[in-house]
Structure formats: C-alpha cells, structure tokens
mmCIF file of C-alpha atoms in Angstrom:
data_model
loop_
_atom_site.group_PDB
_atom_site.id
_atom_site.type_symbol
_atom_site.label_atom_id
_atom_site.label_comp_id
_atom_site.label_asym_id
_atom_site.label_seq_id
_atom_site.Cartn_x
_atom_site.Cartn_y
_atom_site.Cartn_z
ATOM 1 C CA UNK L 1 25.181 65.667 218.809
ATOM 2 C CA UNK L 2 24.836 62.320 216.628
ATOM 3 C CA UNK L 3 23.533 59.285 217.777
ATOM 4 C CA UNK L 4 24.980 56.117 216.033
ATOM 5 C CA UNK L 5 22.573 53.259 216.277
ATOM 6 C CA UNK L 6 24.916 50.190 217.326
ATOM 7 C CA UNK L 7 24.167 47.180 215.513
ATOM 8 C CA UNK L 8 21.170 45.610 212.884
ATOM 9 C CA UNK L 9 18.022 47.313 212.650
ATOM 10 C CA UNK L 10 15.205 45.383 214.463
ATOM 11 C CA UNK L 11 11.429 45.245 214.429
ATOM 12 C CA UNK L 12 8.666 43.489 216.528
ATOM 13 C CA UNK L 13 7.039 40.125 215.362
ATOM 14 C CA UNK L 14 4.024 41.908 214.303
ATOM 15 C CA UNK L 15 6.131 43.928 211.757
ATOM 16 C CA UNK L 16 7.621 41.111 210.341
ATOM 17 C CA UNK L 17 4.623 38.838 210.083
ATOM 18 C CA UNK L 18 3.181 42.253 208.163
ATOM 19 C CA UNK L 19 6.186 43.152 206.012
ATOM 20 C CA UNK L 20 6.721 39.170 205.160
ATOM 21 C CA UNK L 21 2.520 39.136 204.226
ATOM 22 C CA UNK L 22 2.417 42.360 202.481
ATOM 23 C CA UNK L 23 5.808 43.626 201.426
ATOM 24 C CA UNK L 24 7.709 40.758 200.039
ATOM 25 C CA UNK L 25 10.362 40.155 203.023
ATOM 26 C CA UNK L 26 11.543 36.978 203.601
ATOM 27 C CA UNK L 27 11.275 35.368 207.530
ATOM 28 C CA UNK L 28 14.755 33.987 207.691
ATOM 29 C CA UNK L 29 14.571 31.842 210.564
ATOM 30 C CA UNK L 30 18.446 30.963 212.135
ATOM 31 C CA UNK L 31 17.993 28.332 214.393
ATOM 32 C CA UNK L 32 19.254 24.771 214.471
ATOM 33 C CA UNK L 33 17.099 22.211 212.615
ATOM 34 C CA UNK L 34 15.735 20.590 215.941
ATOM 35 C CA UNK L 35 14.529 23.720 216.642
ATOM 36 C CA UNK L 36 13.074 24.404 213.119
ATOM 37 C CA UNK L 37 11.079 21.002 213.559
ATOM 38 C CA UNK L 38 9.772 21.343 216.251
ATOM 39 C CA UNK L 39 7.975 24.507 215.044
ATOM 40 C CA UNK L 40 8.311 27.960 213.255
ATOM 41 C CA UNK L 41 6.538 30.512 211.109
ATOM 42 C CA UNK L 42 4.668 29.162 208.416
ATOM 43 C CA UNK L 43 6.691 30.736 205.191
ATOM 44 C CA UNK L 44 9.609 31.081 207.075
ATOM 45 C CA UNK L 45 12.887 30.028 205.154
ATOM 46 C CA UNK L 46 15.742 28.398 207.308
ATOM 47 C CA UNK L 47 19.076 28.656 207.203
ATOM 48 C CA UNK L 48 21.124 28.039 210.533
ATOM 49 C CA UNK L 49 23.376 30.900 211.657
ATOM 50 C CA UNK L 50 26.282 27.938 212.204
ATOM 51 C CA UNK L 51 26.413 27.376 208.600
ATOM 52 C CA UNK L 52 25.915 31.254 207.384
ATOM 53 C CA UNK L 53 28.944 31.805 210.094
ATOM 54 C CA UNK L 54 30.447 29.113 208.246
ATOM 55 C CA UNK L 55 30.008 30.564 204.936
ATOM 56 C CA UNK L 56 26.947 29.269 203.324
ATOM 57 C CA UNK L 57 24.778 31.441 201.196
ATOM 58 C CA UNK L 58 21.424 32.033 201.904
ATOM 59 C CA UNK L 59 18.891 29.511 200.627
ATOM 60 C CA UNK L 60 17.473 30.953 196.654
ATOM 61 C CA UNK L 61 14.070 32.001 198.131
ATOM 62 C CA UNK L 62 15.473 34.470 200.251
ATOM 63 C CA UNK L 63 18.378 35.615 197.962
ATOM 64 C CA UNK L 64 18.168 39.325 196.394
ATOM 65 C CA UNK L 65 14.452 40.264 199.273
ATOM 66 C CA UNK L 66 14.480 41.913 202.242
ATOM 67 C CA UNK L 67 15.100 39.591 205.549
ATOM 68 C CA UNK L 68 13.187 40.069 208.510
ATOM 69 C CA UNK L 69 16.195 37.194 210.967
ATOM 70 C CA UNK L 70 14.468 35.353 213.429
ATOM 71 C CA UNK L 71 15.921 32.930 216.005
ATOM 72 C CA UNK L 72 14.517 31.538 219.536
ATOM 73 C CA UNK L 73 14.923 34.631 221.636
ATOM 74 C CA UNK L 74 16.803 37.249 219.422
ATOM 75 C CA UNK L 75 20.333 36.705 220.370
ATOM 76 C CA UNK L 76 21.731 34.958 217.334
ATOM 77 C CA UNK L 77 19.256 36.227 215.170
ATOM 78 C CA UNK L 78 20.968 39.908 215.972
ATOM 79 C CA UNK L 79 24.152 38.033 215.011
ATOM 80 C CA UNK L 80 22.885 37.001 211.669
ATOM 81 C CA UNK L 81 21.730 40.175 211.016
ATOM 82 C CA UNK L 82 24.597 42.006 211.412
ATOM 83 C CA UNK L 83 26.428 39.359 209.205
ATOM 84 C CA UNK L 84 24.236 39.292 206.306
ATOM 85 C CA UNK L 85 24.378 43.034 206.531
ATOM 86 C CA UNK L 86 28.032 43.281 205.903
ATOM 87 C CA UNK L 87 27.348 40.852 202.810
ATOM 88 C CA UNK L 88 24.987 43.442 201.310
ATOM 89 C CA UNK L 89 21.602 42.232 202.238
ATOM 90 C CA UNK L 90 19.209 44.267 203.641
ATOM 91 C CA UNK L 91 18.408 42.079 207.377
ATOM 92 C CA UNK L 92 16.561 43.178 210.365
ATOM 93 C CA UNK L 93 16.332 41.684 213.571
ATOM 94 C CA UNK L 94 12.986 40.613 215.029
ATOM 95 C CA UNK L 95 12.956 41.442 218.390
ATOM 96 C CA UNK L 96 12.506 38.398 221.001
ATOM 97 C CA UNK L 97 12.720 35.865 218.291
ATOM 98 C CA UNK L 98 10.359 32.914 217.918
ATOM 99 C CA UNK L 99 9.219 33.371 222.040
ATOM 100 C CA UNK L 100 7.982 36.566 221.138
ATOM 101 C CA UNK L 101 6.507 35.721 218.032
ATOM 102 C CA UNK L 102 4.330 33.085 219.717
ATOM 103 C CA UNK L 103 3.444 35.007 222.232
ATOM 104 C CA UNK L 104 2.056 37.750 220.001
ATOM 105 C CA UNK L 105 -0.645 35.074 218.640
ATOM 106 C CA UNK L 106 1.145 34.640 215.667
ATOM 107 C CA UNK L 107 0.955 31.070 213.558
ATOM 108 C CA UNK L 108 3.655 28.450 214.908
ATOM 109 C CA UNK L 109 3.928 24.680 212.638
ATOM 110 C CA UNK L 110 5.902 21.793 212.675
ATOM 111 C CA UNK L 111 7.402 19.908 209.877
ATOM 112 C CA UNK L 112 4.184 18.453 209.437
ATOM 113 C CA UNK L 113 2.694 21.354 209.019
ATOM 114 C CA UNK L 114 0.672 21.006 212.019
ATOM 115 C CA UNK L 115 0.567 23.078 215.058
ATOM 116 C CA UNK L 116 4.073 23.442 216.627
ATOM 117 C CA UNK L 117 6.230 24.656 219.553
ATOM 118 C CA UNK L 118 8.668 26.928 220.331
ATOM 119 C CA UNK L 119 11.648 24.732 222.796
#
C-alpha cells in the first residue's frame, strides 16, 4: 500500500528558526502588511500571499533558497506553499504560523525593530 502525502511539506517553528539560522532557508512570511508591522521574525522576508496569488515573484532575497512559508496560524501559509511549489521552489509550511512561533519563545519585532506582536 502507498501513502500519498496530500499537500506542502511542513515543519514546526523550531525547525524553521534552525534551518533559516543554520541552513540558509529563507522565512517567507505571507501575511498582509498590517500584520507584518505589527510584528514578525526577525530575518523574515515578506511577500503577501494576495500578491503571489496575483502573480508577483518572490522578493530577490528569497529567490533561488529554500522557503520555510509562514503566515498567522498556518492556513494561507499552506496555500503559499503549495503555490510556490508548483513554480519550482522548494517551500514548506511551518506549522501554526506566527501563533505558534511565538509561543515556542521564538524572537517576534516590529517595524521598528523593537519587540512586536502577533494580531
């Protein structure tokens, strides 16, 4: 018997804050840019899933690297995964998004660069 996985690939918020420190990935964070402000991932690189749905291409620091997608919860970020996937990159989902990332003790900043929240 085979077992198809159904959809992206997707790790926890501890393997993306490690593969993003020590093996080059790019956090690709998908949320809209209130959201961003108010506060995500320090070296995260943001690019909305409404304009990636809309066609734009992924901002140059994350072009040709690994993605590890984040969003809010996980929801769109699975989305985003799955459709940088079918345009060849190589995109994970991180499981629970930002919420989970934050609540794993992991670093959250504003725009300012100071500490930030997830909404």
């Amino acid at each position: 018997m085979f077992l198809f996985r159904r959809g992206p690939a997707r790790v926890t918020p501890a393997d993306a804050h490690l593969r993003t420190r020590d093996e080059g990935a790019v956090l690709l964070d998908v949320r809209e840019p209130a959201e961003w402000a108010a506060g995500h991932a320090p070296g995260a690189v943001h690019a909305p899933l409404s304009a990636l749905q809309a066609g734009a291409a992924l901002p140059p620091a994350a072009q040709g690297r690994p993605l590890m997608v984040i969003c809010r919860s996980g929801h769109r970020s699975r989305r985003a995964a799955e459709l940088l996937t079918g345009r060849g990159a190589a995109a994970v989902d991180v499981k629970g998004g930002m919420h989970a990332w934050a609540a794993a003790g992991l670093p959250v900043v504003d725009d300012r660069g100071n500490s930030g929240s997830i909404a």
